[in-house]
Tab-separated table of C-alpha atoms in Angstrom:
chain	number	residue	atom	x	y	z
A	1	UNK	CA	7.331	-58.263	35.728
A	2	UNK	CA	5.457	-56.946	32.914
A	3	UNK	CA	2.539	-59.377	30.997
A	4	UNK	CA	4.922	-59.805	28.349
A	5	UNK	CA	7.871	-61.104	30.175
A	6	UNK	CA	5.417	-63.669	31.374
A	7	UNK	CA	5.024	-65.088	27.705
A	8	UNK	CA	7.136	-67.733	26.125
A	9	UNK	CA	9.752	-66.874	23.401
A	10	UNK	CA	6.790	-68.063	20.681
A	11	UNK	CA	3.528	-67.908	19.558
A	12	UNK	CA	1.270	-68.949	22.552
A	13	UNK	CA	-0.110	-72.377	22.961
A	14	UNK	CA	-3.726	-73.030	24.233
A	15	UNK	CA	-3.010	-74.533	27.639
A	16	UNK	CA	-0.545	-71.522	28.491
A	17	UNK	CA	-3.530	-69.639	27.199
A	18	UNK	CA	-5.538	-70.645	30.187
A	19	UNK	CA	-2.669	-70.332	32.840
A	20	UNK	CA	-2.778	-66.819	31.447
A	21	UNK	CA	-6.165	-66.089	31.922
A	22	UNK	CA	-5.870	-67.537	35.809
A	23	UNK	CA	-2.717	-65.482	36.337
A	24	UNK	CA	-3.958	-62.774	39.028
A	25	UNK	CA	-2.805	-59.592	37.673
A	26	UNK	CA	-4.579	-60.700	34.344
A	27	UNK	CA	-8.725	-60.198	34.374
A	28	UNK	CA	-9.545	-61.650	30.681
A	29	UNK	CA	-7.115	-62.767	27.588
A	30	UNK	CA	-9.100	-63.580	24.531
A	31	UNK	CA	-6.993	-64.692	21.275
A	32	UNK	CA	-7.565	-63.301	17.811
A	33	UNK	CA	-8.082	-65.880	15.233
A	34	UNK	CA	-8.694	-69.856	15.940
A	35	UNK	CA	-5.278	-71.411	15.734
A	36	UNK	CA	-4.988	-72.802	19.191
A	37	UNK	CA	-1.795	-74.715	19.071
A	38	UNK	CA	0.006	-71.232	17.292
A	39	UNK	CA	-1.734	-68.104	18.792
A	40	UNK	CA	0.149	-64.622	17.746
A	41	UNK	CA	-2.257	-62.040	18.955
A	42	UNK	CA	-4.446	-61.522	21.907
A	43	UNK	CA	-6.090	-59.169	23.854
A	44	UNK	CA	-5.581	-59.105	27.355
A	45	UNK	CA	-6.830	-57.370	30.076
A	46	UNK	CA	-4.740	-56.452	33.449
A	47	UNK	CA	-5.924	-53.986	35.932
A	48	UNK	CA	-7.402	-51.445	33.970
A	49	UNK	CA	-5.914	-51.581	31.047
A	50	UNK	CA	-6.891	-53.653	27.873
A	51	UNK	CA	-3.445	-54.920	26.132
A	52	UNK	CA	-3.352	-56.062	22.450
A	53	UNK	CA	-0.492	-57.974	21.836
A	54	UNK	CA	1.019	-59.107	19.025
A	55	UNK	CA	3.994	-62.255	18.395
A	56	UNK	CA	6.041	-61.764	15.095
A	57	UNK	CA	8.890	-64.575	14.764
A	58	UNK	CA	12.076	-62.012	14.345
A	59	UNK	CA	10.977	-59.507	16.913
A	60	UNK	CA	9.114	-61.122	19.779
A	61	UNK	CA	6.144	-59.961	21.965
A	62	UNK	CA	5.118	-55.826	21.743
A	63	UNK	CA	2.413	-54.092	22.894
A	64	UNK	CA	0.318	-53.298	19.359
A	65	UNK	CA	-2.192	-51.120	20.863
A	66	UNK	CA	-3.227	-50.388	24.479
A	67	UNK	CA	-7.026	-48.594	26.165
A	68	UNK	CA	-8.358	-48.011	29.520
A	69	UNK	CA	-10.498	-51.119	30.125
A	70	UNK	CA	-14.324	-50.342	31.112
A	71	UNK	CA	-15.862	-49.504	27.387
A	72	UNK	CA	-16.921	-52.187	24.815
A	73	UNK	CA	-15.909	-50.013	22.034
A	74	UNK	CA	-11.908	-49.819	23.637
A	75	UNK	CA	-12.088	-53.496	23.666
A	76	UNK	CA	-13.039	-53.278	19.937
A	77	UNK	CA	-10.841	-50.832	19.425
A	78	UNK	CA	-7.728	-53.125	20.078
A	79	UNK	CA	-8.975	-55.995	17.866
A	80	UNK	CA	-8.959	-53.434	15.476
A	81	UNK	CA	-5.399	-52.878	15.947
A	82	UNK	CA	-4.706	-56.214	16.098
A	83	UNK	CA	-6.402	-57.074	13.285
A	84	UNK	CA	-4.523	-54.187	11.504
A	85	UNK	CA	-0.957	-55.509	12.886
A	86	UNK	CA	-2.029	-58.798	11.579
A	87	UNK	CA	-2.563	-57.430	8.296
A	88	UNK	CA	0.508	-55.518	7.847
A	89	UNK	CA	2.707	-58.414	8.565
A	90	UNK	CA	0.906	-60.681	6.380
A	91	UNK	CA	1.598	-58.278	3.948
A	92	UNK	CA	5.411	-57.923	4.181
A	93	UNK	CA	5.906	-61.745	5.029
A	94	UNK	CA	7.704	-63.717	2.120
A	95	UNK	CA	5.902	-66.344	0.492
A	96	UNK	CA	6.672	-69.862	-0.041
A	97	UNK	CA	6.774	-69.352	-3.575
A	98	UNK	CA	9.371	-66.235	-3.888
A	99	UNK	CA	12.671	-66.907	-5.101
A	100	UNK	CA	14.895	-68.171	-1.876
A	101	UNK	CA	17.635	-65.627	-2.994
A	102	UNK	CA	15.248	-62.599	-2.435
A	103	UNK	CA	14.800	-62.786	1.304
């Protein structure tokens, strides 16, 4: 069983947050952003391997980025590809405003 497998079908919640972090295959999850009751991306660290992962609504859970854990600046590295996953959705998402018959 993979760490994705072990997530729900949804953007995490902040009390499955801290199951995750007391799983024993996982050493450290840490969310990106502050939205506890809604949280999309996170890094997560299992053995010794540093996971970003990212939830988008039509296509699940997927690995965004992963580093060999042991090096502050790998760590960094995958917020930075979080942050740019993050980005790049926001970017293609529809807004409230466009025209219903364009998405």
């Amino acid at each position: 069983m993979t760490i994705i497998d072990s997530l729900p079908s949804r953007g995490l919640r902040s009390a499955e947050l801290e199951a995750l972090r007391e799983a024993d295959s996982v050493t450290e999850a840490a969310p990106l952003g502050v939205d506890d009751d809604d949280i999309r991306a996170l890094a997560v660290q299992a053995g010794d391997t540093i996971f970003g992962l990212g939830y988008d609504p039509d296509d699940g859970w997927s690995v965004v980025d992963s580093r060999e854990a042991g090096d502050p600046a790998d760590l960094a590295a995958v917020r930075d590809a979080l942050k740019n996953w993050e980005a790049r959705r926001a970017a293609t998402a529809p807004t409230d405003d466009a025209d219903p018959g364009d998405r």
